[in-house]
């Protein structure tokens, strides 16, 4: 490891723990002040590390931090993107230690945001500090760190469109994804898109006695379940007409390459304590999560859920439904197909409302660009193994937008593990991964600038 990183290891960790103590939950307005404090923390740390300027840019929602160090306008520029907001921590009772009181246990940092994405953002801040302090920053660098990634990045889109000149760069570098394993580095070369909506089924105009009316009047919860169940067939194939129309079909060669990545079904099911997986028939798990679309209920509610029993025929039922999309599907089009179909399958005894939430487009990133090759070489140097290009199943909707608005491709050089429990209780990030990131990032800059 680089001498400067070695000498400052403990401070790099304690600063990250300070960052993790700020509960920057973007979804919950109760934390608005904390989200702002987190943005100020990033601004201050970037200033201390040596940027020319670091601004807190106001938006209609949470602020965006923009910072830059321009050493020579003639040199290339790397734009680092990340997010300082985190997912809500609940259910709190399932955490072994409080989500915003980070602890280091078994060589891992436990806290909400440890991996997604504060830990990975902070690697960039410390990698930048390292390059500054060791006089080895080889090109210009810009930072755009947002506070609304976990709620759809709506205001970032506006910011990007309004600040195209300011954000001018040669490539976008993002650490917000995973590697296969600590001894098997990988780089995501694709992300899925997303169409997220909420549905509301209304039956009678009021809750009814389930004995007096039950058997005659439609129960919106039963109806909702029937409707949702009919959205997939026995092969886990989605039944919405035209849903697969635009799905890019991989060639046999591409499928073969994708499945070269190591995958251990036994370890996978054992880790999740499930007997077997249940995905779309005819596809491997790597395909199901990487290049095939999905439809999932994220939450469903209605009726009586309090203690004991209440015999009630509810008036309403609700569900939040998301579809992960793959190239070349389009989120607006899929949202519309869903809306049309879901409304059409409702029985006459109920009313349906479908409310779109947010969407995002899928992306694939090149594996032959200078930036990808620099990331690959940097990881090969620090891991001692060439990283495998993989398709990530998650979504970072802004990546497609960067490409559309700025004409810029991204490199997804993440250092997390799928088992880091992001969005779940006991989220954690390995010290190995944190320091590996800080060590690898300066090499990316070096190889990209050569
Ligand atoms: N960092 C994740 C996305 C991710 C995780 C990509 C692991 C690849 C591997 C990001 O913060 C995230 O959670 N995105 C959301 C989408 C957003 C619109 C709420 C997601 O994927 O659900
Ligand atoms: Mn993230
Ligand atoms: Mn996330």
Coordinates of N, CA and C in Angstrom, one line a residue, residues 36-142:
X36 N -28.5 17.9 5.2 CA -27.7 19.1 4.9 C -26.4 19.0 5.6
X37 N -26.4 18.6 6.9 CA -25.2 18.5 7.6 C -24.2 17.5 6.9
X38 N -24.7 16.5 6.3 CA -23.9 15.5 5.6 C -23.3 16.2 4.3
X39 N -24.0 17.1 3.7 CA -23.5 17.8 2.5 C -22.4 18.7 2.9
X40 N -22.6 19.4 4.1 CA -21.5 20.3 4.6 C -20.3 19.5 5.0
X41 N -20.5 18.3 5.5 CA -19.3 17.5 5.9 C -18.5 17.2 4.7
X42 N -19.2 16.8 3.6 CA -18.4 16.4 2.3 C -17.7 17.7 1.8
X43 N -18.4 18.8 1.8 CA -17.8 20.1 1.3 C -16.6 20.4 2.1
X44 N -16.6 20.3 3.4 CA -15.5 20.6 4.3 C -14.3 19.7 4.0
X45 N -14.6 18.4 3.9 CA -13.6 17.4 3.7 C -12.9 17.6 2.3
X46 N -13.7 18.0 1.4 CA -13.1 18.2 0.0 C -12.2 19.4 0.1
X47 N -12.7 20.4 0.8 CA -11.9 21.7 0.9 C -10.6 21.4 1.6
X48 N -10.6 20.6 2.7 CA -9.4 20.3 3.4 C -8.5 19.4 2.6
X49 N -9.0 18.6 1.7 CA -8.2 17.8 0.8 C -7.5 18.6 -0.3
X50 N -8.0 19.8 -0.6 CA -7.3 20.6 -1.5 C -8.0 21.0 -2.8
X51 N -9.3 20.9 -2.9 CA -10.0 21.4 -4.1 C -9.9 22.9 -4.2
X52 N -10.0 23.4 -5.5 CA -10.0 24.8 -5.7 C -11.2 25.5 -5.1
X53 N -12.4 24.8 -5.3 CA -13.6 25.3 -4.7 C -14.6 24.1 -4.5
X54 N -15.4 24.2 -3.5 CA -16.4 23.2 -3.2 C -17.7 24.0 -2.9
X55 N -18.7 23.8 -3.7 CA -20.0 24.6 -3.5 C -21.1 23.6 -3.1
X56 N -22.0 24.2 -2.3 CA -23.2 23.5 -2.0 C -24.3 24.1 -2.9
X57 N -24.8 23.3 -3.8 CA -25.7 23.8 -4.8 C -27.1 23.5 -4.3
X58 N -27.9 24.5 -4.1 CA -29.3 24.3 -3.7 C -30.1 23.7 -4.8
X59 N -31.1 22.9 -4.4 CA -32.1 22.3 -5.4 C -33.4 22.5 -4.7
X60 N -34.5 22.0 -5.4 CA -35.8 22.0 -4.8 C -35.8 21.0 -3.7
X61 N -34.9 20.1 -3.7 CA -34.8 19.1 -2.6 C -33.5 19.2 -1.8
X62 N -32.8 18.1 -1.7 CA -31.5 18.1 -1.0 C -30.4 18.7 -1.8
X63 N -29.4 19.3 -1.2 CA -28.3 20.0 -2.0 C -27.4 19.0 -2.7
X64 N -26.7 19.5 -3.7 CA -25.7 18.8 -4.5 C -24.4 19.5 -4.2
X65 N -23.3 18.7 -3.9 CA -22.0 19.3 -3.8 C -21.3 19.2 -5.1
X66 N -20.8 20.4 -5.5 CA -20.0 20.4 -6.7 C -18.6 20.9 -6.3
X67 N -17.5 20.2 -6.7 CA -16.2 20.7 -6.3 C -15.3 20.4 -7.5
X68 N -14.2 21.1 -7.5 CA -13.2 20.9 -8.6 C -11.8 21.2 -8.3
X69 N -10.9 20.5 -8.9 CA -9.5 20.9 -8.8 C -9.0 20.9 -10.3
X70 N -8.7 22.1 -10.8 CA -8.3 22.1 -12.2 C -6.8 22.4 -12.2
X71 N -6.0 21.4 -12.6 CA -4.5 21.7 -12.5 C -4.0 22.3 -13.9
X72 N -4.7 21.9 -14.9 CA -4.4 22.4 -16.3 C -5.5 22.1 -17.2
X73 N -6.2 23.2 -17.7 CA -7.3 23.0 -18.6 C -7.0 22.1 -19.8
X74 N -5.8 22.0 -20.2 CA -5.4 21.2 -21.4 C -5.5 19.7 -21.1
X75 N -5.4 19.4 -19.8 CA -5.4 17.9 -19.4 C -6.8 17.4 -19.3
X76 N -7.0 16.1 -19.4 CA -8.3 15.5 -19.3 C -8.9 15.7 -17.9
X77 N -10.2 15.6 -17.8 CA -11.0 15.8 -16.6 C -11.8 14.6 -16.3
X78 N -11.7 14.1 -15.0 CA -12.6 13.0 -14.5 C -13.6 13.6 -13.6
X79 N -14.9 13.3 -13.8 CA -16.0 13.7 -13.0 C -16.4 12.6 -12.1
X80 N -16.2 12.8 -10.8 CA -16.6 11.7 -9.8 C -18.0 12.0 -9.4
X81 N -18.8 10.9 -9.5 CA -20.2 11.1 -9.0 C -20.4 10.1 -7.9
X82 N -21.2 10.5 -6.9 CA -21.6 9.6 -5.8 C -22.8 10.2 -5.1
X83 N -23.3 9.5 -4.1 CA -24.4 10.1 -3.3 C -24.1 9.9 -1.8
X84 N -24.4 11.0 -1.1 CA -24.2 11.0 0.4 C -25.5 10.7 1.1
X85 N -26.6 10.6 0.4 CA -27.9 10.2 1.1 C -27.9 8.7 1.3
X86 N -28.7 8.2 2.2 CA -28.9 6.8 2.5 C -30.3 6.4 2.5
X87 N -30.6 5.1 2.5 CA -31.9 4.6 2.6 C -32.4 4.7 4.1
X88 N -33.6 4.7 4.3 CA -34.1 4.6 5.7 C -33.6 3.4 6.4
X89 N -33.4 3.4 7.7 CA -32.7 2.3 8.4 C -33.7 1.2 8.9
X90 N -35.0 1.5 8.8 CA -35.9 0.5 9.4 C -35.9 -0.8 8.6
X91 N -36.3 -1.9 9.2 CA -36.7 -2.1 10.6 C -35.6 -2.1 11.6
X92 N -35.7 -1.1 12.5 CA -34.6 -0.8 13.5 C -34.3 -2.0 14.4
X93 N -35.3 -2.8 14.7 CA -35.1 -3.9 15.7 C -34.3 -5.0 15.1
X94 N -34.1 -5.0 13.8 CA -33.2 -6.1 13.3 C -31.7 -5.7 13.2
X95 N -31.4 -4.5 13.6 CA -30.0 -4.1 13.6 C -29.3 -4.7 14.9
X96 N -28.1 -5.2 14.8 CA -27.4 -5.6 16.0 C -26.8 -4.4 16.7
X97 N -26.5 -3.3 16.0 CA -26.1 -2.1 16.7 C -26.8 -0.9 15.9
X98 N -27.0 0.2 16.6 CA -27.8 1.3 16.0 C -27.2 1.7 14.6
X99 N -28.0 1.9 13.6 CA -27.6 2.2 12.3 C -26.7 3.5 12.1
X100 N -26.9 4.4 13.0 CA -26.1 5.6 12.9 C -25.1 5.8 14.0
X101 N -24.7 4.7 14.6 CA -23.6 4.6 15.6 C -22.7 3.5 15.0
X102 N -21.8 3.9 14.1 CA -21.0 2.9 13.4 C -20.1 2.1 14.3
X103 N -20.0 0.8 14.1 CA -19.0 0.0 14.9 C -18.2 -0.8 13.9
X104 N -16.9 -1.0 14.3 CA -16.1 -1.9 13.4 C -16.0 -3.2 14.1
X105 N -16.4 -4.3 13.4 CA -16.5 -5.6 14.0 C -16.1 -6.6 12.9
X106 N -15.3 -7.6 13.2 CA -14.9 -8.6 12.2 C -14.3 -7.9 11.0
X107 N -13.6 -6.8 11.1 CA -13.0 -6.2 10.0 C -14.0 -5.5 9.0
X108 N -15.2 -5.2 9.6 CA -16.2 -4.6 8.8 C -16.8 -3.4 9.5
X109 N -17.2 -2.4 8.8 CA -17.8 -1.2 9.4 C -19.3 -1.4 9.2
X110 N -20.0 -1.4 10.4 CA -21.5 -1.6 10.4 C -22.2 -0.2 10.6
X111 N -22.9 0.2 9.6 CA -23.7 1.4 9.7 C -24.6 1.5 8.4
X112 N -25.7 2.3 8.5 CA -26.4 2.6 7.3 C -25.6 3.5 6.4
X113 N -25.4 3.1 5.2 CA -24.6 3.9 4.3 C -23.1 3.5 4.2
X114 N -22.7 2.6 5.1 CA -21.3 2.2 5.1 C -20.8 1.8 3.7
X115 N -21.6 1.1 3.0 CA -21.2 0.7 1.6 C -21.9 1.6 0.6
X116 N -23.2 1.8 0.8 CA -24.1 2.5 -0.2 C -24.5 3.8 0.4
X117 N -23.9 5.0 0.1 CA -22.7 5.0 -0.8 C -21.6 5.8 0.0
X118 N -21.9 6.1 1.3 CA -21.0 7.0 2.0 C -19.6 6.4 2.0
X119 N -19.4 5.2 2.3 CA -18.1 4.6 2.4 C -17.4 4.7 1.0
X120 N -18.1 4.4 0.0 CA -17.5 4.5 -1.3 C -17.2 5.9 -1.8
X121 N -18.1 6.8 -1.4 CA -17.8 8.3 -1.8 C -16.6 8.7 -1.0
X122 N -16.5 8.3 0.3 CA -15.4 8.8 1.1 C -14.0 8.2 0.6
X123 N -14.1 7.1 0.0 CA -12.8 6.5 -0.7 C -12.3 7.6 -1.7
X124 N -13.2 8.2 -2.4 CA -12.8 9.2 -3.4 C -12.2 10.4 -2.8
X125 N -12.8 10.8 -1.7 CA -12.3 12.0 -1.0 C -10.9 11.7 -0.5
X126 N -10.7 10.6 0.1 CA -9.4 10.2 0.6 C -8.3 9.9 -0.5
X127 N -8.8 9.3 -1.6 CA -7.9 9.1 -2.7 C -7.4 10.4 -3.3
X128 N -8.4 11.4 -3.3 CA -8.0 12.7 -3.8 C -7.0 13.4 -2.9
X129 N -7.3 13.3 -1.6 CA -6.3 13.8 -0.6 C -4.9 13.2 -0.8
X130 N -4.9 11.9 -1.0 CA -3.7 11.2 -1.2 C -2.9 11.7 -2.4
X131 N -3.6 11.9 -3.5 CA -3.0 12.4 -4.7 C -2.5 13.8 -4.5
X132 N -3.2 14.6 -3.8 CA -2.8 16.0 -3.5 C -1.6 16.0 -2.6
X133 N -1.6 15.3 -1.6 CA -0.5 15.3 -0.6 C 0.8 14.7 -1.1
X134 N 0.6 13.8 -2.1 CA 1.8 13.1 -2.7 C 2.2 13.7 -4.0
X135 N 1.5 14.8 -4.3 CA 1.8 15.5 -5.6 C 1.7 14.6 -6.8
X136 N 0.6 13.8 -6.8 CA 0.5 12.9 -7.9 C -0.9 13.0 -8.6
X137 N -1.6 14.1 -8.5 CA -2.9 14.2 -9.2 C -2.5 14.5 -10.7
X138 N -2.8 13.6 -11.6 CA -2.2 13.7 -13.0 C -3.2 14.5 -13.9
X139 N -4.4 14.8 -13.5 CA -5.4 15.4 -14.4 C -6.3 16.2 -13.6
X140 N -7.3 16.8 -14.2 CA -8.3 17.6 -13.5 C -9.4 16.7 -12.9
X141 N -9.9 17.2 -11.8 CA -11.0 16.3 -11.2 C -12.2 17.2 -10.8
X142 N -13.3 16.7 -11.0 CA -14.6 17.4 -10.6 C -15.4 16.4 -9.7

